[in-house]
Amino acid sequence: MNMPKSAQVLQLNTGALLRREQGRAVFAVSGAGDLVAKVPTGADVSARKRRVRPLVHTQFPVTLHRALVREVSHEMEVRMRSFGTAFVSPLATTYGMTHTDMGLGLLMQRVGPKAGGLGLTLDEFIARDMLDTAALKALNDFARSVFALGVVVPKADCRSIVWGQEDGICRPFIVDGFGDPSVIKLRAWLPFLRRYELHRGMERMAGEIGLHWSRRKKMFLRSRPGAHL
């Protein structure tokens, strides 16, 4: 009997590995549109299995993949908030969980050029001197949408923001680390705390890429001596 399409196991070990870092691996998904599968790396999952009784994983399998489940939930919330507004979701679109030969994985929009592969991370984009006037505007549109749509990114950094094309427009997307990991989701519930965390993250990224972050304007400014923020 053939396995139902929804239950088929994606074979990632023989697929195209696009990126492996920070406890996760990203693979191209063939025959499923322009998607990628993000899975926790084997070492990360195995380490957590040794620290927790197998019964816990049997009864609560989400414990091994709570970060992926959190990202699915938060991405859907932000996408719904963006409907009917002038703001576009800054998060890469998620398409739910799927079985792979490396464990459960998250199907996501591939963020990158039309030719294939993944786009440049924000720090790579800056290092190649590609931040022209149009790109800086796209980066600031992205930043404003993060604040306007209530995005939670506790540890925002330049590696989790990737440049890709959508509808012919090149813009940045957050591809990892979004959603509130706390049991008591204070960042999601309290706008002041969420904005405070976002400002800190934006300032940290600005320092890494040689820009200034203006809290008042909620935008990145080019470095210049004596600039008033």
XYZ file of C-alpha atoms in Angstrom:
229
model
C 0.000 0.000 0.000
C 1.342 3.435 -0.898
C 1.855 5.875 1.926
C -0.562 8.828 1.805
C 1.061 11.954 0.457
C 0.554 13.791 3.757
C 2.455 11.051 5.606
C 5.405 10.730 3.245
C 8.815 11.127 4.840
C 11.060 13.735 3.246
C 14.488 12.296 2.527
C 16.806 15.097 3.581
C 20.028 13.180 4.083
C 20.302 12.781 0.324
C 18.978 16.282 -0.427
C 20.614 19.652 -0.897
C 21.925 21.060 2.368
C 21.687 24.845 2.149
C 22.905 25.869 5.602
C 23.885 24.296 8.910
C 24.447 26.450 11.982
C 23.153 27.333 15.466
C 21.707 23.884 16.144
C 19.688 23.640 12.934
C 20.048 22.555 9.327
C 18.182 23.921 6.306
C 17.525 21.714 3.278
C 15.961 22.390 -0.104
C 12.707 20.484 -0.621
C 12.374 19.055 -4.104
C 8.982 18.730 -5.769
C 7.208 20.897 -3.171
C 7.416 24.368 -4.617
C 9.953 26.927 -3.468
C 10.272 25.571 0.075
C 12.932 24.552 2.542
C 12.802 22.234 5.557
C 14.402 23.424 8.794
C 15.281 20.679 11.284
C 17.168 20.621 14.599
C 20.595 19.088 14.099
C 21.109 15.544 15.352
C 23.584 16.550 18.040
C 21.184 19.095 19.491
C 18.244 16.683 19.580
C 20.326 13.804 20.961
C 21.703 15.950 23.765
C 18.233 16.940 24.877
C 17.008 13.337 24.706
C 19.726 12.231 27.124
C 18.676 14.853 29.668
C 14.957 14.066 29.651
C 13.203 10.762 30.305
C 11.899 9.027 27.162
C 8.397 8.958 28.683
C 8.279 12.752 28.612
C 9.087 12.772 24.899
C 6.502 10.077 24.256
C 3.725 11.979 26.007
C 4.886 15.485 25.056
C 6.766 15.230 21.737
C 6.580 19.000 21.287
C 9.351 19.393 23.892
C 11.928 18.395 21.283
C 10.622 20.836 18.701
C 9.114 23.624 20.767
C 11.120 26.296 18.917
C 9.739 25.188 15.534
C 6.168 25.004 16.862
C 6.549 28.459 18.399
C 7.693 29.876 15.069
C 4.691 28.396 13.215
C 2.266 29.877 15.731
C 3.851 33.328 15.829
C 4.240 33.582 12.061
C 0.518 32.883 11.607
C -0.374 35.526 14.213
C 1.780 38.165 12.532
C 0.472 37.276 9.081
C -3.121 37.711 10.274
C -2.280 41.084 11.845
C -0.810 42.278 8.552
C -4.082 41.759 6.642
C -5.749 45.072 5.877
C -2.714 47.110 6.920
C 0.037 48.866 5.027
C 2.621 46.577 6.607
C 3.964 43.357 5.100
C 4.876 40.520 7.438
C 8.656 40.540 8.002
C 8.657 36.811 8.843
C 9.385 34.045 6.355
C 6.134 32.165 5.716
C 5.780 28.806 7.463
C 3.844 25.827 6.099
C 3.573 23.550 9.113
C 5.556 20.576 10.378
C 6.528 17.557 8.313
C 8.168 14.164 8.850
C 11.723 13.833 7.546
C 14.388 11.161 7.790
C 16.101 13.474 10.312
C 13.049 13.912 12.546
C 10.305 16.514 12.506
C 11.055 19.555 10.414
C 9.451 22.896 9.670
C 8.486 23.686 6.087
C 9.278 27.307 5.289
C 9.383 29.737 2.411
C 12.805 29.742 0.750
C 14.256 33.212 1.209
C 16.776 33.883 -1.506
C 17.296 34.733 -5.184
C 15.078 33.334 -7.935
C 17.983 31.232 -9.166
C 17.808 29.115 -5.997
C 19.669 28.747 -2.739
C 19.435 30.994 0.297
C 19.852 34.742 0.337
C 22.565 36.718 2.077
C 22.269 37.283 5.800
C 22.197 40.918 6.888
C 25.864 40.943 7.898
C 26.867 39.304 4.581
C 24.743 41.847 2.701
C 26.519 44.739 4.435
C 29.955 43.146 4.014
C 29.425 43.063 0.225
C 28.633 46.793 0.248
C 25.128 46.242 -1.137
C 23.291 48.616 1.194
C 22.407 51.315 -1.314
C 19.591 53.838 -0.813
C 16.871 51.408 -1.975
C 18.178 48.615 0.263
C 18.341 50.936 3.281
C 14.722 51.940 2.652
C 13.743 48.249 2.463
C 15.587 47.603 5.736
C 13.734 50.462 7.443
C 10.364 49.358 6.025
C 11.182 45.962 7.504
C 12.043 47.492 10.895
C 8.815 49.502 11.004
C 6.749 46.420 10.196
C 8.434 44.502 13.037
C 7.236 47.129 15.516
C 3.817 47.731 13.932
C 2.848 44.035 13.741
C 3.935 43.077 17.246
C 6.733 40.727 16.194
C 8.595 39.095 19.085
C 12.288 38.393 18.418
C 14.046 37.861 21.761
C 17.536 37.438 20.297
C 17.461 39.356 17.025
C 20.791 39.234 15.211
C 22.203 39.747 11.738
C 22.339 35.993 11.029
C 18.587 35.506 11.482
C 17.711 38.200 8.909
C 18.070 37.099 5.280
C 17.534 39.024 2.039
C 15.221 37.479 -0.537
C 12.965 38.333 -3.460
C 9.187 38.449 -3.294
C 7.033 39.769 -6.147
C 10.198 41.058 -7.784
C 11.189 43.094 -4.733
C 14.335 42.374 -2.725
C 13.702 42.763 1.010
C 14.794 41.279 4.356
C 12.947 38.517 6.209
C 13.371 37.080 9.691
C 13.941 33.356 9.225
C 14.752 32.154 12.731
C 14.276 32.847 16.430
C 10.872 34.547 16.408
C 8.081 34.008 18.938
C 8.118 34.250 22.740
C 9.907 31.245 24.328
C 8.728 32.022 27.863
C 5.941 30.115 29.617
C 4.544 33.459 30.774
C 4.612 35.355 27.495
C 5.264 38.834 28.825
C 6.923 40.030 25.596
C 3.843 39.100 23.604
C 1.373 40.496 26.143
C 3.087 43.743 27.153
C 3.771 46.165 24.255
C 6.247 48.186 26.334
C 8.408 45.158 27.103
C 8.209 43.945 23.486
C 9.289 47.337 22.132
C 12.093 47.553 24.687
C 13.481 44.179 23.580
C 13.147 45.127 19.903
C 15.017 48.399 20.384
C 17.829 46.575 22.154
C 18.028 44.039 19.336
C 18.029 46.722 16.632
C 20.768 48.653 18.457
C 22.842 45.511 18.762
C 22.487 44.771 15.041
C 23.213 48.379 14.085
C 26.475 48.213 16.017
C 27.452 44.995 14.235
C 26.914 46.420 10.739
C 28.148 49.978 11.229
C 24.801 51.795 11.321
C 22.952 53.790 13.966
C 19.514 52.870 15.313
C 17.116 55.714 16.105
C 14.598 54.743 18.771
C 12.549 57.849 18.080
C 12.279 57.251 14.329
C 12.394 53.436 14.529
C 14.882 53.313 11.681
C 18.499 52.634 10.813
C 20.706 55.605 9.927
C 24.051 55.587 8.217
C 27.041 56.221 10.454
C 28.271 59.757 10.491
C 30.195 61.653 13.177
C 27.970 63.764 15.370
C 24.721 62.331 13.956
C 21.777 63.223 16.189
C 19.585 60.222 16.972
